[in-house]
Amino acid sequence: MTALMTPRVASNAGHILIISVGRYEDNAHEPLPGARLTAARLAEFWQSSTLSDGRSLGSLEILVSCDQPLTLAGDRGAAVIVEPAKYAAVKRAIQDWAARCKDGSFGILHWIGHGETLQRAEEYAPRAPVLYTEDMLDDGFRRSQSGFELDRIVNGLQRRVRAPLLCFFDACQIVQGLNREGSYPSPWDITEGLVLSRPAVFLPDLHEQRTYCARPDQDVCGDFTGGALFSEAVRLALSRFGARRAVDDSCYAVHRDGIHQAAAKRIDRWISRSRELEGRGKVRLSQGDIEYDWPIVDLAQPHGMIKLKPPSDRTANHRCPITGPTGATYHGHDAATCWEADLPYDRDYRAELMRDRWGSSKQIATRDFDVDDVYREYGVG
């Protein structure tokens, strides 16, 4: 694995592992060139992030498989060539990450790549979601794409780590028939024992659709400018849209539920603006201990997603400029039935509903509002 900083084990340390598989030895799995872009963006975010409650980054490790080696900046500015996400390296990385999380404050795992849900041969056996790594392995009977079973990863983690964990698995879970049956292992040889905690697992809610990964040079819509759809929404939730004010008003912090809501709303907006993304689903959060809804990162300037709705549910021949508390003017995106805006958290915004007709404008209504949450809808008029 590739470390972007010197690992540090401490009770207040958070540990981040990024696994991005955009290249596969099995030609049945098409390349995902945008996966490396999202992995690099996630690494850059965590390097510059401010962890909540006085915590600090204890480790930041990354594995990326792509056509050309990925080079990133380490903690001392030196260029670091990232190791590919092959089976043995991924297995070792997950084991080491979990071992550090045992003695740390929290852990976060980002996984981007191809996945499938395999049907076992036994009639009543449960289906097995699998996450693929880059290389192919030979078990003596056949040569097949390597990988790990998602549920076995989570099962092993909850029996080894008591600290809170967030796992973001950005992979397809489309069910394959018996021709692709197989057994994929856990990163650990022993997976039994008491359950110490339940990691919060985030997945794309796809309903038999495939995940979406745009090329690095592909501006799909708005601020979705290439990369893996689900993971890009998670990144923006962590870095911009998922914060809530602390109880003591001391800061704005991103929590687990804020990530869930902000990522889902961001994907909704992208889908509404691009036919290419239709049917790509939302964000599903499963498991996770309720008492572990802890602050993750603090944001200096969080933004909220705002929807402004006209009385007729149509924006034709109308405008809705927004004036901020400092006098700055914002123009939201015209979504045909409403206006959508991303605004810094603050009080005393004013939206003006203007009707344009025969070369003149007339104010129809105004609406005063505050921006202090992940997402809000307001009627104007």
Coordinates of C-alpha atoms in Angstrom, one line a residue:
M1 CA 0.0 0.0 0.0
T2 CA 1.1 3.6 -0.4
A3 CA 1.2 5.9 2.6
L4 CA 0.7 9.6 2.0
M5 CA 1.9 10.4 5.5
T6 CA 3.9 8.7 8.2
P7 CA 1.4 6.5 10.1
R8 CA 0.7 7.5 13.7
V9 CA -1.2 5.4 16.3
A10 CA -2.9 7.3 19.0
S11 CA -6.3 7.4 20.7
N12 CA -7.2 10.7 19.0
A13 CA -6.1 9.6 15.5
G14 CA -8.4 9.0 12.5
H15 CA -7.3 6.5 9.8
I16 CA -8.3 6.7 6.1
L17 CA -7.9 4.0 3.5
I18 CA -8.8 4.7 -0.2
I19 CA -9.0 1.7 -2.7
S20 CA -9.7 2.6 -6.3
V21 CA -9.8 -0.1 -9.0
G22 CA -10.1 1.3 -12.5
R23 CA -8.2 -1.3 -14.4
Y24 CA -8.8 -5.1 -14.5
E25 CA -6.9 -8.0 -15.9
D26 CA -10.2 -9.7 -16.9
N27 CA -11.4 -8.0 -20.1
A28 CA -15.0 -8.7 -19.0
H29 CA -14.6 -5.7 -16.7
E30 CA -14.3 -2.5 -18.6
P31 CA -11.8 0.2 -17.4
L32 CA -13.0 3.0 -15.2
P33 CA -10.6 5.8 -16.0
G34 CA -12.5 8.3 -13.8
A35 CA -11.9 6.2 -10.7
R36 CA -8.3 7.5 -10.3
L37 CA -9.6 11.1 -10.5
T38 CA -12.0 10.6 -7.6
A39 CA -9.3 8.8 -5.6
A40 CA -6.9 11.7 -6.0
R41 CA -9.6 14.2 -5.0
L42 CA -10.5 12.2 -1.9
A43 CA -6.8 12.0 -0.9
E44 CA -6.4 15.7 -1.4
F45 CA -9.5 16.4 0.7
W46 CA -8.3 14.3 3.6
Q47 CA -4.9 15.8 3.5
S48 CA -6.3 19.3 3.9
S49 CA -9.3 18.5 6.2
T50 CA -9.9 19.6 9.8
L51 CA -11.0 16.6 11.9
S52 CA -13.6 17.4 14.6
D53 CA -13.2 17.4 18.4
G54 CA -9.4 17.9 18.3
R55 CA -8.7 14.7 16.4
S56 CA -5.9 14.5 13.9
L57 CA -5.1 12.3 10.9
G58 CA -3.2 9.2 12.0
S59 CA -2.8 7.6 8.5
L60 CA -3.8 8.1 4.9
E61 CA -3.1 5.2 2.7
I62 CA -4.2 4.6 -0.9
L63 CA -4.1 2.0 -3.6
V64 CA -5.1 2.9 -7.2
S65 CA -5.2 0.7 -10.3
C66 CA -5.3 2.6 -13.6
D67 CA -3.7 2.6 -17.0
Q68 CA -0.9 5.0 -16.0
P69 CA 0.7 5.1 -12.5
L70 CA -0.8 7.8 -10.3
T71 CA 1.5 10.2 -8.6
L72 CA 0.4 12.2 -5.5
A73 CA 2.0 14.5 -3.1
G74 CA 3.0 13.1 0.3
D75 CA 2.9 14.9 3.6
R76 CA 6.3 16.4 3.1
G77 CA 5.6 17.5 -0.5
A78 CA 7.6 14.7 -2.1
A79 CA 6.0 13.0 -5.1
V80 CA 4.7 9.5 -4.3
I81 CA 3.8 6.8 -6.9
V82 CA 0.7 5.0 -5.8
E83 CA 0.8 1.2 -5.7
P84 CA -1.9 -0.6 -7.7
A85 CA -4.9 -2.2 -6.0
K86 CA -4.0 -5.8 -6.5
Y87 CA -5.4 -8.6 -4.4
A88 CA -2.4 -9.1 -2.0
A89 CA -1.9 -5.4 -1.5
V90 CA -5.6 -4.8 -0.8
K91 CA -5.7 -7.6 1.7
R92 CA -2.7 -6.3 3.5
A93 CA -4.0 -2.7 3.4
I94 CA -7.4 -3.6 5.0
Q95 CA -5.7 -5.6 7.7
D96 CA -3.2 -2.8 8.6
W97 CA -5.9 -0.2 8.5
A98 CA -8.2 -2.2 10.8
A99 CA -5.3 -2.8 13.2
R100 CA -4.7 1.0 13.5
C101 CA -8.4 1.7 13.9
K102 CA -8.5 -0.6 16.9
D103 CA -6.3 1.9 18.8
G104 CA -7.6 5.0 17.1
S105 CA -10.5 7.4 17.2
F106 CA -12.3 6.3 14.0
G107 CA -11.7 4.9 10.5
I108 CA -13.0 5.6 7.0
L109 CA -12.8 3.3 4.0
H110 CA -13.5 4.4 0.5
W111 CA -13.7 1.7 -2.2
I112 CA -14.3 2.5 -5.8
G113 CA -14.5 -0.1 -8.6
H114 CA -16.5 -2.9 -10.2
G115 CA -18.6 -5.3 -8.1
E116 CA -21.3 -7.9 -8.6
T117 CA -23.6 -9.9 -6.5
L118 CA -23.0 -13.6 -7.1
Q119 CA -25.6 -16.3 -6.8
R120 CA -24.3 -19.4 -4.9
A121 CA -25.0 -22.9 -6.2
E122 CA -26.9 -23.9 -3.1
E123 CA -30.6 -23.3 -3.5
Y124 CA -31.2 -21.3 -0.3
A125 CA -27.7 -19.8 0.1
P126 CA -27.6 -16.0 0.4
R127 CA -26.3 -13.9 -2.5
A128 CA -22.8 -12.6 -2.1
P129 CA -21.8 -9.0 -3.1
V130 CA -18.2 -9.0 -4.3
L131 CA -15.7 -6.2 -4.8
Y132 CA -13.1 -6.9 -7.4
T133 CA -9.4 -6.1 -7.3
E134 CA -7.1 -5.6 -10.3
D135 CA -5.5 -9.0 -10.9
M136 CA -6.7 -12.5 -11.6
L137 CA -6.0 -15.5 -9.4
D138 CA -5.7 -19.2 -10.0
D139 CA -7.2 -21.5 -7.3
G140 CA -6.1 -24.7 -9.0
F141 CA -9.4 -25.2 -10.7
R142 CA -9.9 -22.0 -12.7
R143 CA -8.5 -18.6 -13.2
S144 CA -10.8 -15.7 -12.2
Q145 CA -10.9 -12.1 -11.2
S146 CA -9.7 -11.6 -7.7
G147 CA -11.7 -9.8 -5.0
F148 CA -13.3 -9.9 -1.6
E149 CA -16.9 -10.5 -0.5
L150 CA -18.3 -7.2 0.9
D151 CA -20.2 -8.8 3.8
R152 CA -17.1 -10.7 4.9
I153 CA -15.1 -7.5 5.0
V154 CA -17.8 -5.9 7.2
N155 CA -18.1 -9.0 9.3
G156 CA -14.4 -9.0 10.0
L157 CA -14.3 -5.3 10.8
Q158 CA -17.1 -5.5 13.4
R159 CA -15.3 -8.2 15.2
R160 CA -11.9 -6.5 15.3
V161 CA -12.6 -2.8 15.7
R162 CA -14.5 -1.1 18.5
A163 CA -14.0 2.4 17.2
P164 CA -16.6 3.9 14.9
L165 CA -16.1 3.1 11.2
L166 CA -17.6 4.5 8.0
C167 CA -17.3 2.4 4.9
F168 CA -18.2 3.8 1.4
F169 CA -18.5 1.0 -1.2
D170 CA -18.9 2.5 -4.6
A171 CA -19.5 -0.6 -6.7
C172 CA -22.3 -2.3 -8.7
Q173 CA -24.3 -5.1 -7.0
I174 CA -26.1 -6.5 -10.1
V175 CA -27.0 -10.1 -9.6
Q176 CA -25.2 -12.6 -11.8
G177 CA -26.3 -16.1 -12.6
L178 CA -24.7 -19.4 -11.6
N179 CA -22.2 -19.1 -14.4
R180 CA -20.3 -16.6 -12.3
E181 CA -20.7 -18.4 -9.0
G182 CA -17.7 -18.5 -6.7
S183 CA -16.5 -17.9 -3.2
Y184 CA -14.6 -14.8 -2.4
P185 CA -12.7 -14.6 0.9
S186 CA -12.4 -12.2 3.8
P187 CA -9.2 -10.3 4.4
W188 CA -8.8 -12.3 7.6
D189 CA -8.5 -16.0 8.1
I190 CA -10.6 -16.0 11.3
T191 CA -13.9 -14.1 11.2
E192 CA -15.6 -15.4 14.3
G193 CA -15.9 -13.6 17.7
L194 CA -18.0 -11.1 19.5
V195 CA -19.4 -8.1 17.6
L196 CA -17.6 -5.0 19.0
S197 CA -19.3 -2.4 16.8
R198 CA -21.4 -2.1 13.7
P199 CA -19.7 -0.1 10.9
A200 CA -21.9 2.4 9.0
V201 CA -22.0 1.1 5.4
F202 CA -22.8 3.5 2.6
L203 CA -23.8 2.0 -0.8
P204 CA -25.4 3.2 -4.0
D205 CA -29.0 2.3 -4.0
L206 CA -29.1 1.1 -7.6
H207 CA -32.2 -1.1 -8.1
E208 CA -30.3 -3.3 -10.6
Q209 CA -28.6 -0.3 -12.3
R210 CA -24.9 0.0 -12.7
T211 CA -22.9 2.7 -11.0
Y212 CA -21.7 5.5 -13.0
C213 CA -18.1 6.6 -13.5
A214 CA -17.4 9.6 -15.8
R215 CA -14.1 10.1 -17.7
P216 CA -11.6 12.5 -16.1
D217 CA -12.3 15.0 -19.0
Q218 CA -16.1 14.6 -18.9
D219 CA -18.0 17.5 -17.4
V220 CA -21.4 15.8 -16.9
C221 CA -23.3 18.6 -15.2
G222 CA -22.8 21.3 -12.6
D223 CA -20.0 20.4 -10.2
F224 CA -19.9 16.7 -11.3
T225 CA -16.8 17.1 -13.4
G226 CA -15.7 13.6 -14.0
G227 CA -15.0 10.7 -11.6
A228 CA -17.2 8.2 -9.8
L229 CA -20.8 9.5 -9.2
F230 CA -21.5 8.1 -5.8
S231 CA -18.0 8.8 -4.4
E232 CA -18.0 12.4 -5.8
A233 CA -21.3 13.0 -4.0
V234 CA -19.8 11.7 -0.8
R235 CA -16.7 13.9 -1.2
L236 CA -18.8 17.0 -1.7
A237 CA -20.9 16.0 1.3
L238 CA -17.8 15.8 3.5
S239 CA -16.1 18.9 2.1
R240 CA -19.0 21.3 1.5
F241 CA -22.7 20.3 1.9
G242 CA -23.0 17.9 4.9
A243 CA -22.5 20.1 7.9
R244 CA -24.7 21.1 10.8
R245 CA -24.0 23.6 13.6
A246 CA -22.6 22.2 16.8
V247 CA -24.7 22.2 19.9
D248 CA -22.6 24.9 21.5
D249 CA -22.5 26.9 18.2
S250 CA -18.7 26.6 18.2
C251 CA -18.4 25.2 14.6
Y252 CA -20.1 23.4 11.7
A253 CA -19.4 19.7 11.7
V254 CA -20.2 16.9 9.2
H255 CA -21.9 13.8 10.8
R256 CA -22.8 10.5 9.3
D257 CA -26.4 11.4 8.7
G258 CA -25.3 14.7 7.1
I259 CA -23.2 12.7 4.6
H260 CA -26.2 10.5 3.8
Q261 CA -28.6 13.4 3.2
A262 CA -26.2 15.6 1.4
A263 CA -24.8 12.9 -0.9
A264 CA -28.4 11.8 -1.8
K265 CA -29.5 15.3 -2.6
R266 CA -26.5 16.0 -4.7
I267 CA -27.1 12.9 -6.8
D268 CA -30.7 13.9 -7.2
R269 CA -29.6 17.3 -8.6
W270 CA -27.2 15.8 -11.0
I271 CA -29.7 13.2 -12.2
S272 CA -32.3 16.0 -12.8
R273 CA -29.8 17.9 -15.0
S274 CA -28.4 15.0 -17.1
R275 CA -30.3 12.3 -19.0
E276 CA -27.1 10.3 -18.9
L277 CA -27.6 9.8 -15.2
E278 CA -31.2 8.7 -15.1
G279 CA -32.0 5.7 -12.9
R280 CA -28.6 5.8 -11.2
G281 CA -30.2 5.6 -7.8
K282 CA -29.7 7.2 -4.4
V283 CA -27.6 6.6 -1.4
R284 CA -28.3 3.7 1.0
L285 CA -27.0 3.6 4.6
S286 CA -27.1 0.3 6.3
Q287 CA -26.0 -0.9 9.7
G288 CA -24.1 1.5 11.9
D289 CA -24.4 2.0 15.7
I290 CA -26.8 4.9 16.4
E291 CA -24.6 6.2 19.3
Y292 CA -21.7 6.6 16.8
D293 CA -23.2 9.6 15.0
W294 CA -20.2 11.6 15.9
P295 CA -18.7 14.7 14.2
I296 CA -16.2 13.8 11.6
V297 CA -14.8 16.9 10.0
D298 CA -15.3 20.7 10.6
L299 CA -16.1 23.0 7.7
A300 CA -15.0 26.6 7.8
Q301 CA -17.6 27.7 5.1
P302 CA -20.4 25.1 4.7
H303 CA -23.0 25.5 2.0
G304 CA -26.6 24.4 1.9
M305 CA -28.7 23.2 -1.0
I306 CA -31.8 25.4 -1.5
K307 CA -34.8 24.9 -3.7
L308 CA -37.1 27.9 -4.4
K309 CA -40.6 27.0 -5.8
P310 CA -42.8 29.5 -7.6
P311 CA -46.6 29.3 -7.0
S312 CA -47.3 27.8 -10.5
D313 CA -44.5 25.2 -10.3
R314 CA -43.2 26.7 -13.5
T315 CA -40.3 29.1 -13.9
A316 CA -41.1 30.2 -17.5
N317 CA -40.9 34.0 -17.9
H318 CA -39.8 34.4 -14.3
R319 CA -36.5 34.9 -12.5
C320 CA -35.6 34.5 -8.9
P321 CA -32.4 36.4 -7.9
I322 CA -31.2 36.0 -4.4
T323 CA -29.6 38.7 -2.3
G324 CA -27.3 37.6 0.6
P325 CA -26.8 39.3 3.9
T326 CA -23.7 41.2 2.6
G327 CA -25.5 42.4 -0.5
A328 CA -24.0 39.8 -2.8
T329 CA -26.4 38.5 -5.6
Y330 CA -26.8 34.8 -6.4
H331 CA -28.6 33.4 -9.4
G332 CA -29.8 29.8 -8.9
H333 CA -30.1 27.2 -11.6
D334 CA -33.4 27.2 -13.5
A335 CA -34.8 23.7 -13.2
A336 CA -38.0 24.4 -15.1
T337 CA -40.2 23.8 -12.0
C338 CA -38.0 25.6 -9.4
W339 CA -34.7 27.3 -8.9
E340 CA -31.8 25.5 -7.2
A341 CA -29.0 27.3 -5.4
D342 CA -26.0 26.4 -3.3
L343 CA -25.5 29.1 -0.7
P344 CA -23.1 29.7 2.2
Y345 CA -24.6 29.2 5.6
D346 CA -25.8 32.5 6.8
R347 CA -29.0 34.4 7.9
D348 CA -31.2 37.0 6.1
Y349 CA -31.2 35.9 2.5
R350 CA -34.0 37.4 0.3
A351 CA -35.4 35.8 -2.9
E352 CA -37.3 38.0 -5.3
L353 CA -39.7 36.5 -7.7
M354 CA -39.6 38.6 -10.9
R355 CA -41.9 38.3 -13.9
D356 CA -40.3 39.3 -17.3
R357 CA -42.8 40.4 -19.9
W358 CA -42.6 42.6 -22.9
G359 CA -39.1 43.8 -22.1
S360 CA -39.8 44.8 -18.5
S361 CA -39.6 43.1 -15.1
K362 CA -42.0 43.2 -12.3
Q363 CA -41.5 42.0 -8.7
I364 CA -44.3 39.5 -7.8
A365 CA -43.2 38.3 -4.4
T366 CA -40.3 38.1 -2.0
R367 CA -39.2 35.4 0.5
D368 CA -36.8 35.9 3.4
F369 CA -34.9 32.8 4.6
D370 CA -31.8 31.5 6.4
V371 CA -29.4 28.9 5.2
D372 CA -28.5 26.7 8.1
D373 CA -29.0 23.1 7.1
V374 CA -28.1 20.6 4.4
Y375 CA -31.2 21.1 2.3
R376 CA -34.3 23.3 2.5
E377 CA -37.3 24.0 0.2
Y378 CA -39.0 27.4 0.2
G379 CA -42.0 28.7 -1.6
V380 CA -41.8 32.1 -3.2
G381 CA -45.1 33.9 -3.6

